[in-house]
mmCIF file of C-alpha atoms in Angstrom:
data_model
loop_
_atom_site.group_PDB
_atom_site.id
_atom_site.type_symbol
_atom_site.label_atom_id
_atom_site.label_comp_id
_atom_site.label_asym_id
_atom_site.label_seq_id
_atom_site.Cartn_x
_atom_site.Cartn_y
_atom_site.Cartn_z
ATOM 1 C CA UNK S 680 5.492 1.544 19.866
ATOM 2 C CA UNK S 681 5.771 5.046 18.930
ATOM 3 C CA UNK S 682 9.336 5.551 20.024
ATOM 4 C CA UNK S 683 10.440 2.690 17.961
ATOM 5 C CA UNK S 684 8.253 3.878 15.054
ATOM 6 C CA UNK S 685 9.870 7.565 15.398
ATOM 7 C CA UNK S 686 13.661 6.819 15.617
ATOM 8 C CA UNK S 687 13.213 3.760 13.013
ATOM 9 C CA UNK S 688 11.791 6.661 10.445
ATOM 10 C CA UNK S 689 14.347 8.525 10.329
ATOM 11 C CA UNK S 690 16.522 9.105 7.339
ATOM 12 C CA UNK S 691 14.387 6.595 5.865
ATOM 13 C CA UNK S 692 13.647 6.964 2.274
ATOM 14 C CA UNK S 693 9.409 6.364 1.284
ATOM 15 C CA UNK S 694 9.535 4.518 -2.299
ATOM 16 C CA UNK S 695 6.521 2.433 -1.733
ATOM 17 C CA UNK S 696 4.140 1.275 1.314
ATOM 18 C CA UNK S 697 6.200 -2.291 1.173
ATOM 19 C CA UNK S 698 9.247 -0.693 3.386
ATOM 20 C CA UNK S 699 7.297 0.022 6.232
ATOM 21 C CA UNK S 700 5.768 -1.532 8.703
ATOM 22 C CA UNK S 701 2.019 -1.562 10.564
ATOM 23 C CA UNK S 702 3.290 0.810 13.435
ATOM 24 C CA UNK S 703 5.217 2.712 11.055
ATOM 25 C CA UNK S 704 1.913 3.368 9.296
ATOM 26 C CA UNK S 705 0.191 3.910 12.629
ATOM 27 C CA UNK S 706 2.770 6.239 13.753
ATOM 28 C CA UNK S 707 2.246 8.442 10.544
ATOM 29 C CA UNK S 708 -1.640 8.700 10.739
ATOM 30 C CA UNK S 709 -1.554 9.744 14.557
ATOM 31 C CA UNK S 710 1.046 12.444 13.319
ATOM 32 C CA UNK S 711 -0.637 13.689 10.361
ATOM 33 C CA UNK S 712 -3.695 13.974 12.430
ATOM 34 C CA UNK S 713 -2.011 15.907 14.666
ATOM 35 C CA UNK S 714 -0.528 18.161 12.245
ATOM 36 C CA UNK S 715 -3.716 18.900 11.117
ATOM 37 C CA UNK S 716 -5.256 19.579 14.431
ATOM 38 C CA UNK S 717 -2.268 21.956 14.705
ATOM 39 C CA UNK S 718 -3.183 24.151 11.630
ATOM 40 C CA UNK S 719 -7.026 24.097 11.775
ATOM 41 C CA UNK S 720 -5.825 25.511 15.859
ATOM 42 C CA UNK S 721 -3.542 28.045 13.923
ATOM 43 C CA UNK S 722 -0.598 26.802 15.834
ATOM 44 C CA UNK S 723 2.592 27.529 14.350
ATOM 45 C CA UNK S 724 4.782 24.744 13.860
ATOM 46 C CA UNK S 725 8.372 24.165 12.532
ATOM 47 C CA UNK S 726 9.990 21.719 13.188
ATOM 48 C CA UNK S 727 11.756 21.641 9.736
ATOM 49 C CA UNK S 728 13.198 25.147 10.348
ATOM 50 C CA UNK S 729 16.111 25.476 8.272
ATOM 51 C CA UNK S 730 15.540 22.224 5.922
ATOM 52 C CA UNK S 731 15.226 22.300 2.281
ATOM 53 C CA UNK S 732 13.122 19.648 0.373
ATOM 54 C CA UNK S 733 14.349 19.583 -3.831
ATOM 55 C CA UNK S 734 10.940 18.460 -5.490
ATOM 56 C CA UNK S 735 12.054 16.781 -8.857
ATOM 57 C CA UNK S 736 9.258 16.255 -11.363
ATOM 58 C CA UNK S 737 9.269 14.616 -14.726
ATOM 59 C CA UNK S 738 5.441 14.453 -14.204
ATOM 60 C CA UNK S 739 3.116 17.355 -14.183
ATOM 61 C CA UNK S 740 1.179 17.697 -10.883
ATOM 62 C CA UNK S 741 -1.375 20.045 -8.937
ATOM 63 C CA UNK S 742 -2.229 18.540 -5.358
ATOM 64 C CA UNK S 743 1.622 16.726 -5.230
ATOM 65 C CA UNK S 744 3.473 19.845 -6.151
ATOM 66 C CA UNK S 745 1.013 22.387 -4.475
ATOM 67 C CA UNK S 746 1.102 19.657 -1.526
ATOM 68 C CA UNK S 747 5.002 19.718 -0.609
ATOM 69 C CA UNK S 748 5.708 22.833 -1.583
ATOM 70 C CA UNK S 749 3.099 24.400 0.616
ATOM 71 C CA UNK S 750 3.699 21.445 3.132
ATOM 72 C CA UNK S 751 7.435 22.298 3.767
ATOM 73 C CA UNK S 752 7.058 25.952 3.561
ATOM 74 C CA UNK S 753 4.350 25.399 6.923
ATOM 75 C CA UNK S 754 6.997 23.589 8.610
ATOM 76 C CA UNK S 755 9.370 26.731 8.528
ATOM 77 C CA UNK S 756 11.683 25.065 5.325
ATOM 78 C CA UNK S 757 12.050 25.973 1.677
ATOM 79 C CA UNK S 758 11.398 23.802 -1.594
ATOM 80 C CA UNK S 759 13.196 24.022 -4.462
ATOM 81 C CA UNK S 760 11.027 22.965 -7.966
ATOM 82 C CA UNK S 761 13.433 21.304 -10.324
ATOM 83 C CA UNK S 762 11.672 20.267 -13.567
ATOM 84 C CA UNK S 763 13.648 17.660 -15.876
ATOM 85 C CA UNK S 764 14.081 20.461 -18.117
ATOM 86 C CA UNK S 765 16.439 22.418 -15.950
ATOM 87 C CA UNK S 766 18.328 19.711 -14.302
ATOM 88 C CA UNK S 767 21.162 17.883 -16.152
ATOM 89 C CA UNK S 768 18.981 14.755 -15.551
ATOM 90 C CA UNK S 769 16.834 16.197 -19.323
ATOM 91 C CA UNK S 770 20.422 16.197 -20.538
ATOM 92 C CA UNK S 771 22.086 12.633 -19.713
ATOM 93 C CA UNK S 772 23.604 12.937 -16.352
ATOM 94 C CA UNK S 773 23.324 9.667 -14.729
ATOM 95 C CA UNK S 774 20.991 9.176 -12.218
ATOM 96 C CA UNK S 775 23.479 8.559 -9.127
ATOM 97 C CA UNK S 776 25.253 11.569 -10.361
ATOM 98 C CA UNK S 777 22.180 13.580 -9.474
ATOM 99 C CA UNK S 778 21.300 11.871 -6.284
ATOM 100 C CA UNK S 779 25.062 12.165 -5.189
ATOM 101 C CA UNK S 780 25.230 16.259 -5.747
ATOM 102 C CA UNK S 781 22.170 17.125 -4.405
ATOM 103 C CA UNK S 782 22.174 15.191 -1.191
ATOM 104 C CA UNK S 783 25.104 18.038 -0.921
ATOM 105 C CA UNK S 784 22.864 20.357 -1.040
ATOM 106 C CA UNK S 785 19.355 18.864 0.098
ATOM 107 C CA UNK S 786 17.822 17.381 3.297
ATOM 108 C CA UNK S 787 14.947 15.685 1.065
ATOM 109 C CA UNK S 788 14.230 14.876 -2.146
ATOM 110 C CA UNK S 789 10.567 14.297 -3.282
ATOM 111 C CA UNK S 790 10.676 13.130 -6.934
ATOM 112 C CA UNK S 791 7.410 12.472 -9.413
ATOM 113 C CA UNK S 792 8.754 10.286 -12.625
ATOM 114 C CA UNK S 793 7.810 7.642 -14.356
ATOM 115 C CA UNK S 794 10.195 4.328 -13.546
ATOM 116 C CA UNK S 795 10.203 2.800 -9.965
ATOM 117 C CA UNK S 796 13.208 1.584 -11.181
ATOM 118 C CA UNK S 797 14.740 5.530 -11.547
ATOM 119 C CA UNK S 798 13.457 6.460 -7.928
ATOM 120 C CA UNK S 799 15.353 2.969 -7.003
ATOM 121 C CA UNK S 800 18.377 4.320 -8.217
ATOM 122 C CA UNK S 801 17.833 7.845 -6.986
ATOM 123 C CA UNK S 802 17.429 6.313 -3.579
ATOM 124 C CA UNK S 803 20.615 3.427 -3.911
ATOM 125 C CA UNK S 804 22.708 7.096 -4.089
ATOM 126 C CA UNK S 805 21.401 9.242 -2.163
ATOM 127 C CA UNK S 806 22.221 9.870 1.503
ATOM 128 C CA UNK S 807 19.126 12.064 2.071
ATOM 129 C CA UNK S 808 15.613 10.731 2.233
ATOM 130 C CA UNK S 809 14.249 10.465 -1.225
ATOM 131 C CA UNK S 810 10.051 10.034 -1.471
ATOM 132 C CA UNK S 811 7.872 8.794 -3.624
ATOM 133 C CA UNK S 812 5.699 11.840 -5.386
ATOM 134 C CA UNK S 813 4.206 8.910 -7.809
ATOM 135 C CA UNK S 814 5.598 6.228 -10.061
ATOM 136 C CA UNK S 815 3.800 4.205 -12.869
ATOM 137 C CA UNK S 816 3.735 1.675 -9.981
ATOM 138 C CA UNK S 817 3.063 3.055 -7.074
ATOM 139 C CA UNK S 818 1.940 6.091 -5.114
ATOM 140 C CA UNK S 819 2.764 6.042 -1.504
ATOM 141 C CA UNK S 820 1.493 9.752 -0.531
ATOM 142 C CA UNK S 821 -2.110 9.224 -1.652
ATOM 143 C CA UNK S 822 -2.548 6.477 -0.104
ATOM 144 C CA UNK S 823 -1.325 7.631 3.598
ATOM 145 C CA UNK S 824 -4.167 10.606 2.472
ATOM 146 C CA UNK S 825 -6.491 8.026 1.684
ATOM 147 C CA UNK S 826 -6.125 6.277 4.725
ATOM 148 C CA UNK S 827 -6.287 8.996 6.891
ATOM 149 C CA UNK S 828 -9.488 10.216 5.290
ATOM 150 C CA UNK S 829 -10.900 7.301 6.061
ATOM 151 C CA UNK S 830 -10.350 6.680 9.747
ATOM 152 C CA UNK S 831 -11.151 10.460 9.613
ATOM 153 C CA UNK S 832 -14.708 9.389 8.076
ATOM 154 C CA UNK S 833 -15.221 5.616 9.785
ATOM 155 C CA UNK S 834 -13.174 6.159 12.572
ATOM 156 C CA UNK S 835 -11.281 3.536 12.040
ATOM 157 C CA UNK S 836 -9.343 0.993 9.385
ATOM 158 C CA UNK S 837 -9.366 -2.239 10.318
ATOM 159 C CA UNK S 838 -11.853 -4.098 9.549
ATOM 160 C CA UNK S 839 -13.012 -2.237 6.699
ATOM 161 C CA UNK S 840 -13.500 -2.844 2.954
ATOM 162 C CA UNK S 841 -12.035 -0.889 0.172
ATOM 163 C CA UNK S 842 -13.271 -1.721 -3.545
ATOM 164 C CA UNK S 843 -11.067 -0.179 -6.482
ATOM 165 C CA UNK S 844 -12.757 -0.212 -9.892
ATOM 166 C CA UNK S 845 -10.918 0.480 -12.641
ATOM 167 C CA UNK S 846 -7.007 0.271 -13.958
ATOM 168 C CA UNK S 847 -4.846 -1.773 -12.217
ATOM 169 C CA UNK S 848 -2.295 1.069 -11.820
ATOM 170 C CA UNK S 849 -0.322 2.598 -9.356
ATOM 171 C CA UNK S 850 -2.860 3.249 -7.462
ATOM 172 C CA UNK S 851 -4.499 -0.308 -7.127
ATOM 173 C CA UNK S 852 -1.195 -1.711 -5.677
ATOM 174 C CA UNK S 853 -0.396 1.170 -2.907
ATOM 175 C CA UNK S 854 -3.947 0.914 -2.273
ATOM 176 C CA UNK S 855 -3.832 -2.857 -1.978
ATOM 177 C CA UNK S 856 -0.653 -2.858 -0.075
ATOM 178 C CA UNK S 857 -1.672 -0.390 2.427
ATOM 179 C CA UNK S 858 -5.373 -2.312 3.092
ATOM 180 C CA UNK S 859 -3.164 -5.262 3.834
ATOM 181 C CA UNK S 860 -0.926 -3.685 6.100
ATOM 182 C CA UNK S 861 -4.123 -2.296 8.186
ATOM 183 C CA UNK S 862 -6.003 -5.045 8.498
ATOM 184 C CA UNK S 863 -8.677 -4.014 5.404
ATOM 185 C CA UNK S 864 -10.225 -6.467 3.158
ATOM 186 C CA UNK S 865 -9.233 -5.142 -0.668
ATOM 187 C CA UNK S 866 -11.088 -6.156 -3.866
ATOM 188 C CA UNK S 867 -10.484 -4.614 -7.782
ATOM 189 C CA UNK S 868 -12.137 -5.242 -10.711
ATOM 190 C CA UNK S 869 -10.721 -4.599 -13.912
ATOM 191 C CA UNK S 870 -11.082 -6.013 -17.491
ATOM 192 C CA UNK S 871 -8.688 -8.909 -18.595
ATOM 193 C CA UNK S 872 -5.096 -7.329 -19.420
ATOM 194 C CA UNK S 873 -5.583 -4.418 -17.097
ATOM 195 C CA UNK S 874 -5.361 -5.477 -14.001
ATOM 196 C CA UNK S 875 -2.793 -4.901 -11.229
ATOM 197 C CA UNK S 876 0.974 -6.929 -11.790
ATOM 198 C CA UNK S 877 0.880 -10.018 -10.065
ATOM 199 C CA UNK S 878 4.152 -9.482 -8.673
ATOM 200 C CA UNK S 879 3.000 -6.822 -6.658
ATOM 201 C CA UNK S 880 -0.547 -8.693 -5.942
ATOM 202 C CA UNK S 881 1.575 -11.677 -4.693
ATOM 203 C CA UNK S 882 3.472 -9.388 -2.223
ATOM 204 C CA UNK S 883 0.234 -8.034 -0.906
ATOM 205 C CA UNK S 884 -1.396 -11.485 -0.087
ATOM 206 C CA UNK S 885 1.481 -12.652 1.537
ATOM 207 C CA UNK S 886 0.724 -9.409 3.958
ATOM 208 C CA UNK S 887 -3.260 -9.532 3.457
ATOM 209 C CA UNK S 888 -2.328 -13.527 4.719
ATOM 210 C CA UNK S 889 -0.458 -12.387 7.693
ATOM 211 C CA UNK S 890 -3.090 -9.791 8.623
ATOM 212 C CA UNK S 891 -5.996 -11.960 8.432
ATOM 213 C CA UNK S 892 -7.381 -10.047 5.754
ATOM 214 C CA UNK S 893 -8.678 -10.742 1.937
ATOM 215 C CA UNK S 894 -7.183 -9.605 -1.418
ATOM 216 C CA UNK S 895 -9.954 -9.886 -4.549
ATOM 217 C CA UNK S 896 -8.705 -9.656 -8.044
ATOM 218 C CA UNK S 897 -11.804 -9.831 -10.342
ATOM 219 C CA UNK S 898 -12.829 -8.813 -14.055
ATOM 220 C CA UNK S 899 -16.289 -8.678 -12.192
ATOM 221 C CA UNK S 900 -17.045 -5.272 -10.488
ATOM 222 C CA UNK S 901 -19.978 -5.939 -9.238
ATOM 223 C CA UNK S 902 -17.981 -8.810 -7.306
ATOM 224 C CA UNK S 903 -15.454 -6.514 -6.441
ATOM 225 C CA UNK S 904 -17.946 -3.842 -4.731
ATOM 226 C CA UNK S 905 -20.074 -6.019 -2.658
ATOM 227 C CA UNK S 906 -20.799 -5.081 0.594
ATOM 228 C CA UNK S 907 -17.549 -2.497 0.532
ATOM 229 C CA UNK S 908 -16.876 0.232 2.933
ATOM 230 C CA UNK S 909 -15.169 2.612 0.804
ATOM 231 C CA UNK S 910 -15.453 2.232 -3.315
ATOM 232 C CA UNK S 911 -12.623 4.202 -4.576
ATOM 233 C CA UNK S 912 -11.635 4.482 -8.647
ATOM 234 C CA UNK S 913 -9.277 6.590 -10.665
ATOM 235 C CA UNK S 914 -8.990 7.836 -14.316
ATOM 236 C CA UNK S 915 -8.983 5.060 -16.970
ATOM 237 C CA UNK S 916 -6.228 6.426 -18.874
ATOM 238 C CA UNK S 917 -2.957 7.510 -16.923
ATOM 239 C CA UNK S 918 -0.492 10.141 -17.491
ATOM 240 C CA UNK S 919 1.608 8.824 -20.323
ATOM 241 C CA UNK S 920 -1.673 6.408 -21.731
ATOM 242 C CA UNK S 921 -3.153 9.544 -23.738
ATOM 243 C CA UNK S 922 -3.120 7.307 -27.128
ATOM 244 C CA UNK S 923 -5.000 4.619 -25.384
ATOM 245 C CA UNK S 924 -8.027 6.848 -24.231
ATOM 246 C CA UNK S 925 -10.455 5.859 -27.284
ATOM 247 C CA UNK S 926 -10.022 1.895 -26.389
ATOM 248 C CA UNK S 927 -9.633 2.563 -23.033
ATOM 249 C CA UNK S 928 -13.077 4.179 -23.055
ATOM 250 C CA UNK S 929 -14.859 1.139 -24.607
ATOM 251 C CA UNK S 930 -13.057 -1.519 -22.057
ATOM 252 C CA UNK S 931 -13.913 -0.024 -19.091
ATOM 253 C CA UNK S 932 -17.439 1.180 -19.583
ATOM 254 C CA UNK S 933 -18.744 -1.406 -17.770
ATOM 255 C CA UNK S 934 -16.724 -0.381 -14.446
ATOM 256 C CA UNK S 935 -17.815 2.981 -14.337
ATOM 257 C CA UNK S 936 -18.805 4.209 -10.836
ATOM 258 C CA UNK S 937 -22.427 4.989 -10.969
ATOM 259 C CA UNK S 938 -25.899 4.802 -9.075
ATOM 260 C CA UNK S 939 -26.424 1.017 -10.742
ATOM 261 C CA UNK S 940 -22.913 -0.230 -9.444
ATOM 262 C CA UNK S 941 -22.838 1.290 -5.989
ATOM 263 C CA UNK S 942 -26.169 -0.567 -4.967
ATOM 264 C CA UNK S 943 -24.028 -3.480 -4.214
ATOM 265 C CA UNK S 944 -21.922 -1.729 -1.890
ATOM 266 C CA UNK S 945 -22.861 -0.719 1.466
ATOM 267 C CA UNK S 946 -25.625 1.964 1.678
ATOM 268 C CA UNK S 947 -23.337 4.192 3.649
ATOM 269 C CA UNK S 948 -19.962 3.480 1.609
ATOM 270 C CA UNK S 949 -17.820 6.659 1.016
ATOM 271 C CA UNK S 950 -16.753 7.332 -2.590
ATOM 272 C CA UNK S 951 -12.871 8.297 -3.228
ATOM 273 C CA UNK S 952 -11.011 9.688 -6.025
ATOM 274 C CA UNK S 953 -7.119 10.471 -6.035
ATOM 275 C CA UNK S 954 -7.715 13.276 -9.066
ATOM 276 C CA UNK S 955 -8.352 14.623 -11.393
ATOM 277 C CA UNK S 956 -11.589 12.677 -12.228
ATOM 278 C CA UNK S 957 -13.420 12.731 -15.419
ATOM 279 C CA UNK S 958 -16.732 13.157 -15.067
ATOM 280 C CA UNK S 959 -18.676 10.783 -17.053
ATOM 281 C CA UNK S 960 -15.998 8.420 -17.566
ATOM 282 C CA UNK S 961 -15.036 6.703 -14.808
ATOM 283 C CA UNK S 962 -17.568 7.967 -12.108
ATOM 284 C CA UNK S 963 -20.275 10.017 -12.703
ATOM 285 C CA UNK S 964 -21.103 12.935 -11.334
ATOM 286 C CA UNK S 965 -23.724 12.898 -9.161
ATOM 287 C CA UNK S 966 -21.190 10.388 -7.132
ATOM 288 C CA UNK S 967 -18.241 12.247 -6.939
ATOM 289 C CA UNK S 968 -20.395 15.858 -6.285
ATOM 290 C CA UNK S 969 -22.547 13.580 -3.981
ATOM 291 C CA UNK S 970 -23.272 13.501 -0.288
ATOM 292 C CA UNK S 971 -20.757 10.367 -0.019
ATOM 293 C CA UNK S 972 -18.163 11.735 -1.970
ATOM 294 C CA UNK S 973 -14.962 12.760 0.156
ATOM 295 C CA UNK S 974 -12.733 13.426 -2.762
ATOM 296 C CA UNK S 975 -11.868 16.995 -1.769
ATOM 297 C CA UNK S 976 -11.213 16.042 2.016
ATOM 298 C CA UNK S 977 -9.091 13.180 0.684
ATOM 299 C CA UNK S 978 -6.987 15.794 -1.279
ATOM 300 C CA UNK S 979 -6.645 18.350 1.406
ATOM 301 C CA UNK S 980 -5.161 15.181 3.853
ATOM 302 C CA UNK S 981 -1.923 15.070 0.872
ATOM 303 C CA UNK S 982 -1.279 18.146 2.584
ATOM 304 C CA UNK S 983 -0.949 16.892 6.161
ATOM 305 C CA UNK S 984 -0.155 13.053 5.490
ATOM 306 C CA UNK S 985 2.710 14.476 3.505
ATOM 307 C CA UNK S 986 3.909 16.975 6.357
ATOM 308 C CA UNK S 987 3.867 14.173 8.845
ATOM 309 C CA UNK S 988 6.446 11.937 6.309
ATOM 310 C CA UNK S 989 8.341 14.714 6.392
ATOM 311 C CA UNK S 990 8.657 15.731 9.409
ATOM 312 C CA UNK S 991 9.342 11.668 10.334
ATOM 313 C CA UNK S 992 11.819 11.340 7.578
ATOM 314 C CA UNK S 993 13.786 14.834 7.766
ATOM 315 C CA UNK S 994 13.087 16.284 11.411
ATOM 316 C CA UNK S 995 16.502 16.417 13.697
#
């Protein structure tokens, strides 16, 4: 399985969790684990010696940025931090332009924006492997963190439920997407108008279907959180949504993650937050500082889930 996994990874670009398959997914946990065994052993290892990764961001960013950069540097290669403002992207240069000169360059690009569609086109030119730092719709990375910090936690995936309360943003679809292609039960709550595009919902089923598993779409969260495994939630307004913070605050102040909700989960349920979390918003913060809060494990596993793509999508 492996083998096939391995040589069908390479070159591949990482847009969303849709393009790959179950064993692809597999494959990418077993080798992030082991990359992490690797550097909590203090082994060196390169095996991106040589490569350069360009890390295009249109977004501002703490764990991606700090994440890759430090990721690829490990891995003995170099990356380059191009901001919108100093490319000729900030200036009008077309998008396949871009992709088309710096896969002269490159081995990688990793590129945080705002448009699926732009990464889309980024990708449809390039002839390097171009990943998915974050999107409005979807964020691959966190989510191969999220599921390794789980199995790291459970010891295992399948068969587990995750419960996302809140926005149905990026995150609630590469969360969704990824439960379905493990074998994980999903449910989200969010109020009327907020919650995750059916498009991508549809897409999900069709995999949750194939896998067995069930997809929950509810304004109710205390429907959504029953009996879950892992209750995970994210900032109620976005990067991008700063205007909508004030309403945002009054619609969603029934879904914040607190002692009252999480009594309808499972008493040993593991709290998760992609970050950065406002306290006293949409969790409070005796859950996220709390005993059953993996939050900062989750973020150090960008780290290694990301050196694993990597080294899948860019290793000779």
């Amino acid at each position: 399985m492996f083998v096939e996994a391995i040589e069908s990874l390479k070159g591949k670009d990482c847009l969303t969790l849709l393009d790959y398959t179950t064993d692809q997914l597999v494959y990418l946990l077993q080798l992030a684990k082991d990359v992490k065994a690797k550097q909590k052993a203090g082994q060196i290892y390169q095996p991106l010696k040589g490569k350069v990764l360009g890390m295009i961001f249109e977004k501002s960013s703490t764990r991606t940025r700090v994440s890759f950069e430090a990721g690829i540097y490990q891995l003995g290669g170099t990356g380059l931090f191009l901001s919108s403002a100093d490319l000729q992207l900030g200036r009008g240069e077309p998008i396949g332009d871009t992709a088309k000169v710096l896969s002269g360059y490159l081995d990688g690009i990793m590129i945080r924006t705002f448009q699926q569609s732009d990464i889309e086109e980024l990708a449809d030119n390039a002839t390097i492997p171009v990943i998915n730092g974050l999107t409005d719709d979807f964020h691959p990375c966190q989510v191969l963190a999220d599921l390794q910090t789980i199995e790291e936690v459970k010891g295992k995936l399948q068969g587990l439920k995750i419960a996302y309360i809140g926005d149905g943003n990026n995150m609630a679809h590469s969360l969704m997407i990824g439960a379905a292609k493990m074998g994980m039960d999903f449910s989200t709550a969010a109020p009327e108008g907020y919650l995750p595009k059916q498009a991508i919902v549809d897409r999900a089923k069709e995999i949750a279907d194939a896998n067995q598993v069930t997809i929950t779409i509810t304004t109710d969260p205390i429907e959504a959180i029953k009996n879950a495994d892992i209750v995970y939630t994210d900032v109620w307004a976005s990067m991008g949504q700063e205007s909508e913070q004030k309403k945002r605050e009054a619609l969603f102040a029934s879904y914040q993650v607190n002692p009252a909700l999480l009594k309808h989960a499972k008493p040993d349920y593991m709290f998760m937050h992609c970050l950065p979390a406002h306290r006293g918003e949409e969790v409070t913060a005796d859950i996220i500082d709390g005993d059953q809060s993996y939050v900062f494990q989750e973020a150090e596993n960008r780290l290694h889930a990301q050196k694993a793509l990597m080294i899948a999508l860019m290793a000779d």
